[in-house]
Amino acid sequence: MSAASARRSTATPKLASPAASEMIGIFAKRNPQTSREQVEAMGKLVAEFGAAAAKLSPAARRRLVARKAELGKLIAEIVAEPEVAPEPLKLAPKAAPEVSQGEGLGPLVSAADGRERLAAYATPLKVEAWAGPLAGATELEREHGVARSTLHAWQKQGAVIGLLVGVRKHAFPVEQFIDGRPVAGLARVLETIGDPRIAWLWLREPNPALAGASPLARLKAGAVDSVIEVAQSNFARG
């Protein structure tokens, strides 16, 4: 046998102290006339003493047994000590709120002056920057096979989205077409929202109600009813 094996074989196994529930059961069985409250208190105390003693070394436990007569006296002294009530929590006095004054709204300006000031702050943004690729009627006919007359009819029916890029000229987002036809459900979305620009902005933005997908992507996947339901929820008219 190796030295390590010899040490393991002679090592003192760890003691397992009875749980409080076990001790309560023992006291309840031995003291059937005692109240449940007292039985539980005794069981918990004995379990605590046992757990503390089990953690001691064998030599320490032997010294404790040799001086067991002193344990009763020590417990009596602890119980006899007066209880110290906790000091009440003292809250710091509330500081008076600081009163301050802002600069106010300033003088009123006319509507024309307000529009002029707002224009000075605004940054011009091209339609393509937020709408994606656009195409006019000529380009759609040449590149995507959409006849002008058909495009005009779709626009009149509200089946396609046309964005005003000048005084009268309309450009059409290319992403709304699949195989030369408007995406299914586009007309219902436009009918629900009303404004073509707002509708197209909404269609291209990720929507939390559609698991983060854009409504346009969901329309292309065939989830028309789900998109219309979200559109009606987002643009409910009171």
Short mmCIF file of C-alpha atoms in Angstrom, two decimals:
data_model
loop_
_atom_site.label_atom_id
_atom_site.label_comp_id
_atom_site.label_asym_id
_atom_site.label_seq_id
_atom_site.Cartn_x
_atom_site.Cartn_y
_atom_site.Cartn_z
CA MET A 1 0.00 0.00 0.00
CA SER A 2 1.37 3.44 -0.92
CA ALA A 3 1.80 6.24 1.59
CA ALA A 4 -1.05 8.18 -0.03
CA SER A 5 -3.35 5.15 0.22
CA ALA A 6 -2.38 4.64 3.83
CA ARG A 7 -3.21 8.27 4.61
CA ARG A 8 -6.60 7.94 2.91
CA SER A 9 -7.41 4.74 4.80
CA THR A 10 -6.56 6.29 8.16
CA ALA A 11 -8.23 9.65 7.46
CA THR A 12 -11.21 10.40 9.69
CA PRO A 13 -14.42 10.48 7.65
CA LYS A 14 -16.47 13.66 7.82
CA LEU A 15 -19.43 13.60 10.18
CA ALA A 16 -22.90 14.34 8.86
CA SER A 17 -25.04 16.24 11.34
CA PRO A 18 -28.79 15.43 11.49
CA ALA A 19 -30.99 17.99 9.75
CA ALA A 20 -33.29 20.22 11.79
CA SER A 21 -36.35 18.37 10.50
CA GLU A 22 -34.94 15.06 11.83
CA MET A 23 -34.25 16.55 15.26
CA ILE A 24 -37.73 18.11 15.37
CA GLY A 25 -39.21 14.69 14.64
CA ILE A 26 -37.20 13.10 17.46
CA PHE A 27 -38.29 15.76 19.99
CA ALA A 28 -41.91 15.54 18.86
CA LYS A 29 -41.88 11.75 19.34
CA ARG A 30 -40.27 11.98 22.77
CA ASN A 31 -42.46 14.90 23.92
CA PRO A 32 -45.97 14.37 22.55
CA GLN A 33 -47.52 16.79 25.05
CA THR A 34 -45.17 19.67 24.23
CA SER A 35 -46.33 22.45 21.90
CA ARG A 36 -45.18 22.37 18.32
CA GLU A 37 -43.44 25.75 18.73
CA GLN A 38 -41.22 24.47 21.55
CA VAL A 39 -40.46 21.22 19.73
CA GLU A 40 -39.37 23.10 16.62
CA ALA A 41 -37.16 25.48 18.66
CA MET A 42 -35.43 22.58 20.42
CA GLY A 43 -34.94 20.63 17.19
CA LYS A 44 -33.37 23.62 15.44
CA LEU A 45 -31.07 24.40 18.38
CA VAL A 46 -29.78 20.84 18.68
CA ALA A 47 -29.30 20.64 14.91
CA GLU A 48 -27.26 23.86 14.99
CA PHE A 49 -25.08 22.57 17.84
CA GLY A 50 -24.56 19.28 16.03
CA ALA A 51 -23.63 21.01 12.77
CA ALA A 52 -21.10 23.23 14.55
CA ALA A 53 -19.55 20.28 16.40
CA ALA A 54 -19.35 18.17 13.24
CA LYS A 55 -17.09 20.79 11.66
CA LEU A 56 -14.54 20.54 14.50
CA SER A 57 -11.50 18.30 14.41
CA PRO A 58 -11.61 15.06 16.46
CA ALA A 59 -9.22 16.55 19.00
CA ALA A 60 -11.39 19.65 19.39
CA ARG A 61 -14.49 17.51 19.83
CA ARG A 62 -12.76 15.49 22.56
CA ARG A 63 -11.84 18.69 24.41
CA LEU A 64 -15.44 19.87 24.07
CA VAL A 65 -16.76 16.59 25.54
CA ALA A 66 -14.25 16.84 28.39
CA ARG A 67 -15.63 20.26 29.26
CA LYS A 68 -19.29 19.47 28.64
CA ALA A 69 -20.15 20.54 32.18
CA GLU A 70 -19.21 24.09 31.23
CA LEU A 71 -21.54 24.15 28.23
CA GLY A 72 -24.65 24.50 30.35
CA LYS A 73 -23.12 27.39 32.25
CA LEU A 74 -22.05 29.08 28.99
CA ILE A 75 -25.54 28.73 27.51
CA ALA A 76 -27.09 30.16 30.69
CA GLU A 77 -24.75 33.18 30.50
CA ILE A 78 -25.64 33.82 26.88
CA VAL A 79 -29.37 33.64 27.61
CA ALA A 80 -28.98 35.94 30.63
CA GLU A 81 -27.42 38.70 28.54
CA PRO A 82 -29.90 41.55 27.97
CA GLU A 83 -31.16 41.89 24.42
CA VAL A 84 -29.92 45.01 22.67
CA ALA A 85 -32.66 46.60 20.63
CA PRO A 86 -31.48 47.81 17.23
CA GLU A 87 -31.14 51.54 16.92
CA PRO A 88 -33.90 53.14 14.88
CA LEU A 89 -32.84 54.11 11.39
CA LYS A 90 -32.20 57.82 11.20
CA LEU A 91 -33.01 59.41 7.89
CA ALA A 92 -31.17 62.49 6.79
CA PRO A 93 -33.41 65.53 6.51
CA LYS A 94 -34.64 66.18 3.03
CA ALA A 95 -32.91 69.03 1.31
CA ALA A 96 -35.16 71.79 0.09
CA PRO A 97 -35.67 71.58 -3.68
CA GLU A 98 -33.56 73.97 -5.63
CA VAL A 99 -35.62 76.52 -7.48
CA SER A 100 -34.23 77.59 -10.80
CA GLN A 101 -35.50 79.60 -13.71
CA GLY A 102 -34.88 78.94 -17.37
CA GLU A 103 -34.57 81.43 -20.14
CA GLY A 104 -38.19 81.05 -21.16
CA LEU A 105 -39.62 80.51 -24.63
CA GLY A 106 -38.37 83.75 -26.06
CA PRO A 107 -40.33 86.13 -28.27
CA LEU A 108 -42.99 84.83 -30.64
CA VAL A 109 -42.17 84.85 -34.34
CA SER A 110 -44.40 84.86 -37.39
CA ALA A 111 -45.20 81.69 -39.32
CA ALA A 112 -43.11 82.87 -42.25
CA ASP A 113 -40.14 83.61 -40.01
CA GLY A 114 -40.58 80.22 -38.32
CA ARG A 115 -40.53 78.39 -41.66
CA GLU A 116 -37.41 80.31 -42.68
CA ARG A 117 -35.61 79.39 -39.47
CA LEU A 118 -36.68 75.75 -39.78
CA ALA A 119 -35.41 75.60 -43.36
CA ALA A 120 -32.03 76.84 -42.14
CA TYR A 121 -31.77 73.86 -39.78
CA ALA A 122 -33.18 71.23 -42.14
CA THR A 123 -30.84 69.11 -44.25
CA PRO A 124 -32.09 68.29 -47.75
CA LEU A 125 -32.39 64.54 -48.34
CA LYS A 126 -32.81 62.90 -51.73
CA VAL A 127 -35.74 60.54 -52.15
CA GLU A 128 -33.40 57.70 -53.11
CA ALA A 129 -31.71 57.98 -49.71
CA TRP A 130 -34.78 56.62 -47.92
CA ALA A 131 -36.90 55.11 -50.70
CA GLY A 132 -34.31 52.88 -52.36
CA PRO A 133 -33.92 52.46 -56.15
CA LEU A 134 -36.49 54.42 -58.18
CA ALA A 135 -37.51 54.28 -61.81
CA GLY A 136 -39.69 56.39 -64.05
CA ALA A 137 -42.35 55.07 -66.43
CA THR A 138 -39.92 54.90 -69.36
CA GLU A 139 -37.29 52.99 -67.41
CA LEU A 140 -39.86 50.57 -65.96
CA GLU A 141 -41.10 49.76 -69.45
CA ARG A 142 -37.59 49.32 -70.82
CA GLU A 143 -35.97 47.50 -67.92
CA HIS A 144 -38.87 45.66 -66.28
CA GLY A 145 -41.42 45.23 -69.08
CA VAL A 146 -44.14 47.28 -67.41
CA ALA A 147 -46.18 49.03 -70.11
CA ARG A 148 -46.96 52.71 -69.51
CA SER A 149 -50.70 52.15 -69.85
CA THR A 150 -50.61 49.30 -67.35
CA LEU A 151 -48.56 51.36 -64.89
CA HIS A 152 -51.00 54.24 -65.24
CA ALA A 153 -53.94 51.91 -64.57
CA TRP A 154 -52.23 50.40 -61.52
CA GLN A 155 -51.49 53.85 -60.15
CA LYS A 156 -55.08 54.94 -60.69
CA GLN A 157 -56.32 51.80 -58.88
CA GLY A 158 -53.92 52.37 -55.97
CA ALA A 159 -52.10 49.12 -56.70
CA VAL A 160 -48.62 50.69 -56.95
CA ILE A 161 -46.81 53.40 -55.01
CA GLY A 162 -45.60 56.43 -56.91
CA LEU A 163 -43.50 59.07 -55.18
CA LEU A 164 -43.59 62.69 -56.30
CA VAL A 165 -40.03 63.78 -57.09
CA GLY A 166 -40.82 67.10 -58.72
CA VAL A 167 -43.81 69.29 -59.32
CA ARG A 168 -45.70 66.60 -61.26
CA LYS A 169 -43.24 63.82 -62.00
CA HIS A 170 -43.61 60.48 -60.20
CA ALA A 171 -40.94 57.88 -59.62
CA PHE A 172 -41.75 54.31 -58.64
CA PRO A 173 -39.78 52.25 -56.09
CA VAL A 174 -38.39 49.27 -58.00
CA GLU A 175 -38.59 47.00 -54.94
CA GLN A 176 -42.39 46.93 -55.10
CA PHE A 177 -42.35 44.88 -58.31
CA ILE A 178 -41.86 41.13 -58.73
CA ASP A 179 -41.69 39.79 -62.28
CA GLY A 180 -43.12 43.02 -63.65
CA ARG A 181 -46.12 43.08 -61.29
CA PRO A 182 -46.80 44.85 -57.96
CA VAL A 183 -46.24 42.78 -54.84
CA ALA A 184 -49.45 41.09 -53.69
CA GLY A 185 -51.10 42.99 -50.84
CA LEU A 186 -49.52 46.35 -51.74
CA ALA A 187 -52.89 47.86 -52.68
CA ARG A 188 -54.40 46.87 -49.32
CA VAL A 189 -51.47 48.41 -47.44
CA LEU A 190 -51.80 51.65 -49.42
CA GLU A 191 -55.54 51.68 -48.79
CA THR A 192 -54.96 51.23 -45.05
CA ILE A 193 -52.24 53.88 -44.67
CA GLY A 194 -53.35 56.34 -47.33
CA ASP A 195 -50.27 58.47 -47.96
CA PRO A 196 -47.88 56.83 -50.48
CA ARG A 197 -44.71 58.22 -48.88
CA ILE A 198 -45.67 57.11 -45.39
CA ALA A 199 -46.76 53.74 -46.75
CA TRP A 200 -43.44 53.15 -48.51
CA LEU A 201 -41.42 54.28 -45.50
CA TRP A 202 -43.41 51.88 -43.30
CA LEU A 203 -43.05 49.02 -45.78
CA ARG A 204 -39.23 49.23 -45.81
CA GLU A 205 -38.64 49.66 -42.07
CA PRO A 206 -38.10 46.61 -39.79
CA ASN A 207 -41.22 46.07 -37.70
CA PRO A 208 -41.13 44.50 -34.20
CA ALA A 209 -44.63 43.10 -34.73
CA LEU A 210 -43.27 41.09 -37.67
CA ALA A 211 -40.31 39.62 -35.75
CA GLY A 212 -38.05 42.43 -36.94
CA ALA A 213 -38.71 41.84 -40.64
CA SER A 214 -39.87 44.64 -42.91
CA PRO A 215 -43.52 44.52 -44.02
CA LEU A 216 -42.34 44.53 -47.64
CA ALA A 217 -40.25 41.41 -47.05
CA ARG A 218 -43.21 39.69 -45.41
CA LEU A 219 -45.47 40.61 -48.33
CA LYS A 220 -42.95 39.07 -50.73
CA ALA A 221 -43.00 35.94 -48.56
CA GLY A 222 -46.78 35.71 -48.97
CA ALA A 223 -47.79 36.81 -45.45
CA VAL A 224 -50.31 39.36 -46.71
CA ASP A 225 -52.90 38.96 -43.94
CA SER A 226 -50.26 39.34 -41.20
CA VAL A 227 -48.92 42.54 -42.77
CA ILE A 228 -52.39 44.04 -43.20
CA GLU A 229 -53.24 43.23 -39.59
CA VAL A 230 -50.10 45.04 -38.38
CA ALA A 231 -50.77 47.98 -40.71
CA GLN A 232 -54.29 48.35 -39.36
CA SER A 233 -52.91 48.20 -35.83
CA ASN A 234 -50.19 50.79 -36.53
CA PHE A 235 -52.44 53.18 -38.46
CA ALA A 236 -55.77 52.73 -36.69
CA ARG A 237 -57.95 55.72 -37.29
CA GLY A 238 -59.71 56.89 -34.16
#
